[in-house]
Amino acid sequence: MNSDKMHFVVIDDSKLDCFIAEKVIQNTGRSESVRTFAAATDALEYIQTLPDDKKTVVLVDIQMPVMNGFDFLEQFEKSVPQEKRSNFIINLLSSSINETDQIRAKAYKFVNRFLNKPLTKSTLENMLATM
Amino acid sequence: MSKPEKVKVLYIDDEPNNLVGFKATFRLDYNVLVANSAEEGFEMLEKHSDIKVILCDQRMPNKTGVQFFEEITPKYPAPVRMLLTGYTDIESVINAINKGHIYRYITKPWQETDIRSAIEEGYKYFVTTSMLNVKNEELQKAYDELDKFAYSVTHDMRGPILSSLGAIELAKGSDDIGEIKEVLGMMEKSLHRMDAFIQNMHEYYNIKRGELQIKEINLTEITEELNELFTMGAKVEQTRFSINLQQDSPFRSDELTLKIILNNLLSNAFKYQRKNNDSKFVELDVNVSAGRATVYVRDNGIGIDEAHINDIFNMFYRATSESVGSGFGLYNVKDALRKLNGTIRVSSKPNEGTEFIVEIPSK
């Protein structure tokens, strides 16, 4: 198991959920940096500027106004070249019980996991351990 | 009392005498149109979209009545079709009835009473069928909305609960009282958001299903209420709030629906302010004259991007990542205005502000 530190990017329009994610991530001790974004467009700009010496874990909420989680995946696919994509570990977060969302998420090869909210220490550690 | 409009009936026959006789007999009771060939019949249908009943002779030189009905059914399915025929044509008639092309047939030579009762019954059938179609469309719309509704409710109602659960989990693992208090404050906001959502849902139901109670509206009282409701928050957020009411004729409407409209527009105006603007304002202007209320709600907040402006009235649409909209408010406003036969216009510039103009006729 590797214990390298990673960059974390959280995208969620709920401030509380961003806050929770930030704390939970910090508590794992695996974060080189944590940044939270309310708007997916801002996050997309930010991840292009990250140095690629470390992996980046992205946690993105599905239901958001303006640019939702799936729109983010589309834009990510367009703007991040394929050879760089493996550097990102993209995870979707959702509070909906809707199966179609999960099925839709599976269509994207670069999506690592589909996580149900709330994000807890154990879900996150489990995800990091099985990456 | 206005008389109910006469039923528009089209009669097609190649015998000019029959046409004249038909028109003479029924013109007082029905709005009678006549045509002496299938081609002329087509033209009539083209010109008069409100034909309810068509009577057509079976034996015509170029086309039989059955053929005529077969041809028009795909394009004009609504009018009730009746065939006039002698007993000798019975085979083709049975065929046409079975295929659903005609509603009934009348034997020739026709009797006035037969035609009269056929038109009456045919018209009743027409009304029932079109009412059923309208109801079906409404039902389809309601189902579509329900689908959208169910999807969003799982998110919008579960969201704050899951956030709070996550926050509790976090607080349980923390010994830092400052951090725990911070989490509590955020949980509070999250629960308020859910409460607002439930209130919006209640409004949604009221607008959809509630009966209008039209009475004279005391706008002075309503604007005072709004003043009380929003002034507190305005002070906290340091937003200047002004209300201006001018009324020179009485205004009749449904009070609850009207309040839903004003409340939602105002709460949006306060919600979508620019945080670092040091001269925030919200203005409400209500003008009633000549049996018409015009309401202006203005703010100098974040504004709405042109790309989103056409979508803001859609259910669950949210045009911004800022603040905490439910995606319900403006949908409810538009729906409420539909009930009051009102209209709404919006003009907005990002980072400058938004103006909503609502017009409602007095009932």
Short mmCIF file of N, CA, C and O in Angstrom, two decimals, chain A residues 62-63 70 92 94 96-106 114, chain B residues 151:
data_model
loop_
_atom_site.label_atom_id
_atom_site.label_comp_id
_atom_site.label_asym_id
_atom_site.label_seq_id
_atom_site.Cartn_x
_atom_site.Cartn_y
_atom_site.Cartn_z
N ILE A 62 -22.71 15.21 -7.93
CA ILE A 62 -23.41 15.09 -9.21
C ILE A 62 -24.38 16.24 -9.43
O ILE A 62 -24.37 16.90 -10.46
N GLN A 63 -25.24 16.50 -8.45
CA GLN A 63 -26.26 17.53 -8.65
C GLN A 63 -25.79 18.89 -8.20
O GLN A 63 -25.77 19.19 -7.01
N PHE A 70 -21.87 15.53 -14.16
CA PHE A 70 -21.68 14.91 -15.48
C PHE A 70 -21.11 15.90 -16.48
O PHE A 70 -20.27 15.54 -17.31
N LEU A 92 -17.26 10.27 -8.05
CA LEU A 92 -18.52 11.01 -8.01
C LEU A 92 -19.16 10.84 -6.64
O LEU A 92 -19.13 9.76 -6.05
N SER A 94 -22.78 11.49 -4.49
CA SER A 94 -24.18 11.76 -4.74
C SER A 94 -25.05 11.55 -3.52
O SER A 94 -24.78 10.70 -2.68
N SER A 96 -28.38 11.32 -4.26
CA SER A 96 -29.61 10.78 -4.84
C SER A 96 -29.56 9.26 -4.78
O SER A 96 -28.51 8.65 -4.76
N ILE A 97 -30.76 8.67 -4.75
CA ILE A 97 -30.83 7.21 -4.67
C ILE A 97 -31.08 6.66 -6.07
O ILE A 97 -31.51 5.56 -6.26
N ASN A 98 -30.81 7.52 -7.04
CA ASN A 98 -31.18 7.21 -8.41
C ASN A 98 -30.17 6.30 -9.09
O ASN A 98 -29.01 6.65 -9.25
N GLU A 99 -30.63 5.11 -9.51
CA GLU A 99 -29.71 4.14 -10.10
C GLU A 99 -29.17 4.63 -11.45
O GLU A 99 -28.05 4.30 -11.82
N THR A 100 -30.00 5.40 -12.18
CA THR A 100 -29.54 5.81 -13.51
C THR A 100 -28.26 6.64 -13.42
O THR A 100 -27.44 6.61 -14.31
N ASP A 101 -28.12 7.39 -12.32
CA ASP A 101 -26.89 8.16 -12.14
C ASP A 101 -25.67 7.24 -12.05
O ASP A 101 -24.63 7.51 -12.65
N GLN A 102 -25.84 6.15 -11.32
CA GLN A 102 -24.71 5.21 -11.17
C GLN A 102 -24.37 4.56 -12.49
O GLN A 102 -23.19 4.39 -12.83
N ILE A 103 -25.41 4.21 -13.24
CA ILE A 103 -25.18 3.58 -14.54
C ILE A 103 -24.48 4.55 -15.48
O ILE A 103 -23.53 4.21 -16.18
N ARG A 104 -24.95 5.79 -15.43
CA ARG A 104 -24.36 6.82 -16.28
C ARG A 104 -22.89 7.03 -15.92
O ARG A 104 -22.04 7.22 -16.80
N ALA A 105 -22.61 7.00 -14.63
CA ALA A 105 -21.24 7.21 -14.17
C ALA A 105 -20.30 6.13 -14.68
O ALA A 105 -19.14 6.37 -15.01
N LYS A 106 -20.81 4.90 -14.77
CA LYS A 106 -19.98 3.77 -15.21
C LYS A 106 -19.53 3.91 -16.66
O LYS A 106 -18.55 3.32 -17.08
N PHE A 114 -18.10 5.56 -7.40
CA PHE A 114 -19.34 6.30 -7.19
C PHE A 114 -19.62 6.23 -5.69
O PHE A 114 -19.89 5.15 -5.17
N TYR B 151 -37.10 12.83 -8.66
CA TYR B 151 -35.65 12.83 -8.77
C TYR B 151 -35.04 13.93 -7.89
O TYR B 151 -34.11 13.70 -7.13
#
